[in-house]
Short mmCIF file of C-alpha atoms and ligand atoms in Angstrom, two decimals:
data_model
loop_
_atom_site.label_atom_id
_atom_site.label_comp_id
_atom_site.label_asym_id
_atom_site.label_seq_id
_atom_site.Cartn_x
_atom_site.Cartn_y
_atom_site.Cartn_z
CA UNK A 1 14.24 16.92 4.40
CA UNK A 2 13.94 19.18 7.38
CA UNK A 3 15.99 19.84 10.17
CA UNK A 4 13.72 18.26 12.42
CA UNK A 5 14.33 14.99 11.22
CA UNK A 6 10.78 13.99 10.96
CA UNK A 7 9.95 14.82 7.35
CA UNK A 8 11.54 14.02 4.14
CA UNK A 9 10.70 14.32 0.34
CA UNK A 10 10.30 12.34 -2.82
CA UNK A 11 13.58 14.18 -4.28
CA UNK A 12 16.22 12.56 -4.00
CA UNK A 13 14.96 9.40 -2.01
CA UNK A 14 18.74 8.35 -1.52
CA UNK A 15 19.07 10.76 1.05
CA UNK A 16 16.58 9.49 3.08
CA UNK A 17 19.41 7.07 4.62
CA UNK A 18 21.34 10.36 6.02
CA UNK A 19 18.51 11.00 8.29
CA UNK A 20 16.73 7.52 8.59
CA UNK A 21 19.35 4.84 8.88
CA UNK A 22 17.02 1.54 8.20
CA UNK A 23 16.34 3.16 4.57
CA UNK A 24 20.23 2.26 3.76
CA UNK A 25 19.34 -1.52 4.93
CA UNK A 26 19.17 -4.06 2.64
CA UNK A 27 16.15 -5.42 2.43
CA UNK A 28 14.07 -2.99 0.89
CA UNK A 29 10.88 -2.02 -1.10
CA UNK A 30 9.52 -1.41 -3.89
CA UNK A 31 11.41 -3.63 -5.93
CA UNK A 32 10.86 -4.90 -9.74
CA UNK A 33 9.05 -8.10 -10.02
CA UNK A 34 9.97 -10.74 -12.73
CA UNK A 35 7.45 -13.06 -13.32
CA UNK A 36 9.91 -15.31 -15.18
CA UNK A 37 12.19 -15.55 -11.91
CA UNK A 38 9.29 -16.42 -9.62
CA UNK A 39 9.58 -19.64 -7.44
CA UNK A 40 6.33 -21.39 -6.74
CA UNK A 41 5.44 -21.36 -3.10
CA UNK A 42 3.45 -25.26 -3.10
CA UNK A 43 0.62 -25.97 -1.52
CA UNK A 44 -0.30 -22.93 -0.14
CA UNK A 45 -3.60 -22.43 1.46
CA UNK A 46 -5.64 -19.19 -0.52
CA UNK A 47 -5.53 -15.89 0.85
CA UNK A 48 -8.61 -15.39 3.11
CA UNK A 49 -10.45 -12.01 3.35
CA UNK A 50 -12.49 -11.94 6.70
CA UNK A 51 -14.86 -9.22 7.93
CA UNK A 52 -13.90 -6.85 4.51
CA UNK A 53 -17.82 -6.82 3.94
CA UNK A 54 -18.51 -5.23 6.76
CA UNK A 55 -18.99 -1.37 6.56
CA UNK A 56 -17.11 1.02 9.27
CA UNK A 57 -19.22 3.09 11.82
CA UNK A 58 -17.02 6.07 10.34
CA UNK A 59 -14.31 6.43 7.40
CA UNK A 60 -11.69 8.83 7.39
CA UNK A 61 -9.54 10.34 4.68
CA UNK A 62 -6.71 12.33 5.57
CA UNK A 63 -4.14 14.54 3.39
CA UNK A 64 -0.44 13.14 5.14
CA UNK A 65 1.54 15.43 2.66
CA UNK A 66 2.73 12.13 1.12
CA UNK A 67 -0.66 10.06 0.49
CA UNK A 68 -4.40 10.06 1.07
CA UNK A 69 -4.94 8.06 3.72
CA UNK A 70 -7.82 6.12 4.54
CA UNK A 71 -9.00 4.64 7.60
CA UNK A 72 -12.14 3.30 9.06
CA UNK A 73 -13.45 2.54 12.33
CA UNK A 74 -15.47 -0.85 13.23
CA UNK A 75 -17.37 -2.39 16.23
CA UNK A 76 -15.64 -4.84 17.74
CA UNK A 77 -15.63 -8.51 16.08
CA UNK A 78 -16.31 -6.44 12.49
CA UNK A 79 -12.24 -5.44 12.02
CA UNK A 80 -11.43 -6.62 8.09
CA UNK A 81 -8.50 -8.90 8.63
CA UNK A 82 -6.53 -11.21 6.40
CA UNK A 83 -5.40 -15.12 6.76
CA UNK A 84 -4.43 -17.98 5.16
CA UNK A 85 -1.84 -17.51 1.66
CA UNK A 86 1.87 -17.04 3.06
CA UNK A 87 0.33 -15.68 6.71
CA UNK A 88 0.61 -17.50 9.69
CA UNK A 89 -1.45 -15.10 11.72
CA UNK A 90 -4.32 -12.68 11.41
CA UNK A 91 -3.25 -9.66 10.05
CA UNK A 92 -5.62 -6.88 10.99
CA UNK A 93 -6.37 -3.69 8.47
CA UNK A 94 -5.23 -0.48 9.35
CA UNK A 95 -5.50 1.58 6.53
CA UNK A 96 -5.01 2.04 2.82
CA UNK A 97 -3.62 4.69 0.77
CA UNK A 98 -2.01 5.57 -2.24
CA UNK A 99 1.38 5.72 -4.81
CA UNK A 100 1.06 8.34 -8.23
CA UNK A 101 3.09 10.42 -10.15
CA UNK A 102 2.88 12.85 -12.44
CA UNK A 103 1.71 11.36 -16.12
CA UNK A 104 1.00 7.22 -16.97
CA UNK A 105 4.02 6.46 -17.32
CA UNK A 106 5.54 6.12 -13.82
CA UNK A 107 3.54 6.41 -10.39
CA UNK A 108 3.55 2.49 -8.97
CA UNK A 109 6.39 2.09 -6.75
CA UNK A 110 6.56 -2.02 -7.61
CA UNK A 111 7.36 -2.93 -11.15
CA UNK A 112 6.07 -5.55 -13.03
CA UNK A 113 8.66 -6.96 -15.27
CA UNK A 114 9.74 -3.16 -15.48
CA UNK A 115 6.83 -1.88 -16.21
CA UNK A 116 5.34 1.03 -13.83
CA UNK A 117 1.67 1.69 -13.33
CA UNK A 118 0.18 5.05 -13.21
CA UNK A 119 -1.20 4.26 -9.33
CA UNK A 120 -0.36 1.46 -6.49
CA UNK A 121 -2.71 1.03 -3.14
CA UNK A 122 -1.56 -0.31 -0.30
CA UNK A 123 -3.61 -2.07 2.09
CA UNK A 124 -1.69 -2.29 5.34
CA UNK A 125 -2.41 -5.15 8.12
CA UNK A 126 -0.82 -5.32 11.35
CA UNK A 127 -0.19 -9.00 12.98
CA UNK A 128 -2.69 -9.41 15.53
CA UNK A 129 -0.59 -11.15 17.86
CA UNK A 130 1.54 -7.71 18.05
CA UNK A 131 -1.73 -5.79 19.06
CA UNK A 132 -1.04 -2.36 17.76
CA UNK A 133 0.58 -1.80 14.53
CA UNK A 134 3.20 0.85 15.88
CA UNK A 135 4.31 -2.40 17.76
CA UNK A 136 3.91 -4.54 15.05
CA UNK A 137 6.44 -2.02 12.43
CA UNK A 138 9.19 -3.79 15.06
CA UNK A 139 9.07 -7.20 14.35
CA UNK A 140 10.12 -8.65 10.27
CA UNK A 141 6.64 -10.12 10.18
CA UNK A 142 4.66 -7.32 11.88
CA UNK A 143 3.03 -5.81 8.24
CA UNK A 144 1.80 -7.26 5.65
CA UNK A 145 0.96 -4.95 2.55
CA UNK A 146 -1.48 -5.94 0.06
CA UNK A 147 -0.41 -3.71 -3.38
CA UNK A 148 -3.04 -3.29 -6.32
CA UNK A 149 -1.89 -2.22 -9.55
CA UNK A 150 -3.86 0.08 -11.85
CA UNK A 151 -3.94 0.74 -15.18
CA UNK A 152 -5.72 3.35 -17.35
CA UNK A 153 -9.07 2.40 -18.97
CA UNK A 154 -11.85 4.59 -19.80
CA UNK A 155 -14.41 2.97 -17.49
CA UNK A 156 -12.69 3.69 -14.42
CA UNK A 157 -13.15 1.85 -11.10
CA UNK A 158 -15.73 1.92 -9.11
CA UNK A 159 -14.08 1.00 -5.49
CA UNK A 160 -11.96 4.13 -6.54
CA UNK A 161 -15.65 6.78 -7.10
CA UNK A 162 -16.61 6.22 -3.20
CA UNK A 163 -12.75 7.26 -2.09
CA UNK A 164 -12.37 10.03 -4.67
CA UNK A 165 -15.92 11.53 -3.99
CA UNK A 166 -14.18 12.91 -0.73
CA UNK A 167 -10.50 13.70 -2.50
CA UNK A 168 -11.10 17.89 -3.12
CA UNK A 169 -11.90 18.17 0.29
CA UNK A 170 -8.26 17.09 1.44
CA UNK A 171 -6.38 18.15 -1.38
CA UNK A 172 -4.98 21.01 -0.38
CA UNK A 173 -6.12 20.89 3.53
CA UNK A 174 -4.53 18.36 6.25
CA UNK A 175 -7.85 18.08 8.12
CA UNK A 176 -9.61 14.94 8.20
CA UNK A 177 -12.34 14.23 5.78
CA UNK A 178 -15.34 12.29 7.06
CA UNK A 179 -16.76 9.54 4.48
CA UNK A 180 -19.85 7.88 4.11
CA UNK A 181 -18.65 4.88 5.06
CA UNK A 182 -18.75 1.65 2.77
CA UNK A 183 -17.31 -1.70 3.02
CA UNK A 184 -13.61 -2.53 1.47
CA UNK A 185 -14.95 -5.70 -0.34
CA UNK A 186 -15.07 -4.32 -3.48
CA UNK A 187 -10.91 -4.16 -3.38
CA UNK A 188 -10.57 -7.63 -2.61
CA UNK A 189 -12.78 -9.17 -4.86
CA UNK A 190 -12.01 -7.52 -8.05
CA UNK A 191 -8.57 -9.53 -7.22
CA UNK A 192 -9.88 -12.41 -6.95
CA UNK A 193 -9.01 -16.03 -8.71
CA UNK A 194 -5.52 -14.36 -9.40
CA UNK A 195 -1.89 -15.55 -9.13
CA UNK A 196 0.18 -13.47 -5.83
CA UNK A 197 3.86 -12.27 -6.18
CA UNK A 198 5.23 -12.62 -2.19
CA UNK A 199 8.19 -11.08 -0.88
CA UNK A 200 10.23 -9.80 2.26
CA UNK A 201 10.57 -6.13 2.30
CA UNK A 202 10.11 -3.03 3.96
CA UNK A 203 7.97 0.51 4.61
CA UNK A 204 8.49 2.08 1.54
CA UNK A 205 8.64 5.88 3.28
CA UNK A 206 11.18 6.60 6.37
CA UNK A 207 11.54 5.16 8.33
CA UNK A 208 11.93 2.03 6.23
CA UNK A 209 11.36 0.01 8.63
CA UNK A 210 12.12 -4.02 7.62
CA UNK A 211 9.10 -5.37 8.72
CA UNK A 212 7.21 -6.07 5.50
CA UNK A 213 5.65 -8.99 3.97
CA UNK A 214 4.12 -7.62 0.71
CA UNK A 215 1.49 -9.70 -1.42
CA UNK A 216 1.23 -8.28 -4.67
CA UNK A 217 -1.56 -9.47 -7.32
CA UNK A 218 -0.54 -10.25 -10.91
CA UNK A 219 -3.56 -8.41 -12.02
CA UNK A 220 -4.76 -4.58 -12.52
CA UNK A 221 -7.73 -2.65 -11.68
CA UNK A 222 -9.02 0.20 -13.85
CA UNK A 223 -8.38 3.86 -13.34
CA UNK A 224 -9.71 6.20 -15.17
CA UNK A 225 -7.71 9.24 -16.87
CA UNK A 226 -10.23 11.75 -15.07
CA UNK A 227 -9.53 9.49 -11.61
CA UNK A 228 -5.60 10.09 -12.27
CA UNK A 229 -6.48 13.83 -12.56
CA UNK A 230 -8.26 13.61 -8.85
CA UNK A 231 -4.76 12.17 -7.40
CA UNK A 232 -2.37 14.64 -9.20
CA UNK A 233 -4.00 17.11 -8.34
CA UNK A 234 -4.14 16.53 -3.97
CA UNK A 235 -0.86 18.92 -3.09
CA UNK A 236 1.93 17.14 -1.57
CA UNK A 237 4.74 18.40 0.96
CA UNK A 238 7.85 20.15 -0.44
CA UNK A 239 5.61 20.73 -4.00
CA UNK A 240 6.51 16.91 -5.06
CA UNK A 241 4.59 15.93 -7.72
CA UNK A 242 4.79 12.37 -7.15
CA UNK A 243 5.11 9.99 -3.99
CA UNK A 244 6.74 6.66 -5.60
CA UNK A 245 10.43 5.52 -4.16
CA UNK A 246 12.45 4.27 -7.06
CA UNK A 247 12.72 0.10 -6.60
CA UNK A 248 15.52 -0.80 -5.03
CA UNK A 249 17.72 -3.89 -5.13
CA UNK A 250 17.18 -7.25 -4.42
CA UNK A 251 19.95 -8.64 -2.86
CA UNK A 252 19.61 -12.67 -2.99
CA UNK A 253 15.62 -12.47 -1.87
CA UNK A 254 13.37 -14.88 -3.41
CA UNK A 255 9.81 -13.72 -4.64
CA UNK A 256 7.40 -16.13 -4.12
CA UNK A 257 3.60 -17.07 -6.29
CA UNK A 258 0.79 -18.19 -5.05
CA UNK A 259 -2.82 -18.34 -5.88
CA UNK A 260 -5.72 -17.17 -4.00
C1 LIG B 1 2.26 6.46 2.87
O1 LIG B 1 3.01 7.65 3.01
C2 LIG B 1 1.16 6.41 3.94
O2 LIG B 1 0.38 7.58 3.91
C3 LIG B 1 1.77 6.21 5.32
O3 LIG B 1 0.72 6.06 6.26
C4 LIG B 1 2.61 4.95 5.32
O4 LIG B 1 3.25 4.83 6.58
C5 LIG B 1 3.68 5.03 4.26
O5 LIG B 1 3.10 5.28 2.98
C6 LIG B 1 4.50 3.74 4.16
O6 LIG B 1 3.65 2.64 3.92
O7 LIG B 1 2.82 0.76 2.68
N1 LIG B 1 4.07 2.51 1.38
S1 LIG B 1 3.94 1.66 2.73
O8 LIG B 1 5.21 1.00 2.97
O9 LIG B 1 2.07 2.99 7.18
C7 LIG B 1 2.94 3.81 7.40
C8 LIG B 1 0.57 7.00 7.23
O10 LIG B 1 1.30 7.96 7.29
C9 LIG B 1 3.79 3.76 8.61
C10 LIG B 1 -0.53 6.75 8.18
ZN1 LIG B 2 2.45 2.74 0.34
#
């Protein structure tokens, strides 16, 4: 962590409180997920992907130092957004990146039943009605982050090829990466038909901001061993060789299931 107060590392996470007070808070993410302990959420409506056919105009990838980031632009009315599930709103997509480390064994930053995955993406929405998602971070129900789980298998994924077909380019340079751009449907409906873990939580980098409602399928995509290679090997800030926060407690929050 620098003296400027802006950057931090994946060393020792638990000083990432010292500098960025909400990380110390007590609602945070990732946590572990047990699937015995899950309460069933009812009758509740299926999650609704809207507009994630639709390809951007242009697709960015950009090397933050602690992710690839992805983002996309689209005309007007042609935004992906989410409804429906636990939402009461819209949520509109902003962008989607990615969780590793540096072998199988670890790199999600949720657990399932404590097991990690070798790589997490997040796709983060912003509630409409708060316009812009640095507005939206403010407010306990301004995100919502949709978390896929991979696991290793020798066919690979797909979605993954069109993402990682730009990934040398930004691995060791911070300048944006145009894309050919392509839709983000391919995400949503390898999850599909699948049970949801729900929960109340938080960014999971500084500044852990509590304003998180994270929808987590019960399900993994594939990743390939040669895919894994393409993430460890996109340089990170401070030399980490992983960008996972450990999961952190609980404290008295239910986890809710639903199904799409
Ligand atoms: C990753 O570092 C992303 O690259 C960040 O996105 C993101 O920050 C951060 O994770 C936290 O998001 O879903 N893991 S998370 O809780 O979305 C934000 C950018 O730096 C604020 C654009
Ligand atoms: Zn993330």
């Amino acid at each position: 962590i620098n003296s400027s107060g802006t950057d931090f590392d994946y060393k020792d996470t638990c000083k990432w409180a010292k500098e960025f007070p909400m990380c110390g808070e007590k609602f945070q993410s990732p946590i572990n997920i047990k699937i015995p302990n899950l309460e069933s959420l009812g009758e509740l409506p299926p999650l609704k992907w809207n507009g994630y056919e639709n390809a951007p105009t242009t697709m960015t990838l950009v090397n933050s130092g602690h992710s690839i980031t992805l983002t996309g632009q689209w005309d007007d009315n042609n935004i992906p957004y989410i409804t429906d599930g636990p939402l009461t709103d819209a949520y509109i997509f902003e962008q989607l990146h990615f969780h590793w480390g540096p072998n199988d064994s670890v790199g999600s930053e949720h657990k399932m039943n404590g097991n990690s995955f070798p790589l997490e993406m997040h796709m983060v929405h912003f509630k409409k009605e708060y316009e812009t998602f640095s507005n939206a971070v403010k407010y306990s129900d301004g995100l919502t982050v949709v978390g896929l789980f991979f696991d290793i298998s020798p066919m690979g994924s797909e979605a993954l090829t069109a993402i990682l077909g730009g990934v040398s380019a930004v691995s060791s340079s911070k300048d944006p990466f145009e894309l050919d751009p392509f839709e983000l449907s391919s995400f949503n409906v390898a999850i599909a038909a699948v049970q949801f873990a729900t929960y109340a939580g938080s960014l999971t980098t500084p500044p852990c901001s509590q304003s998180v409602i994270w929808i987590l399928p019960i399900n993994t995509l594939n990743v390939s061993s040669k895919q894994m290679k393409k993430f460890r090997n996109i340089e990170l800030n401070h030399g980490d060789t992983h960008n996972y926060r450990p999961t952190q407690p609980l404290n008295g929050r239910s986890i809710h299931i639903f199904t799409q």
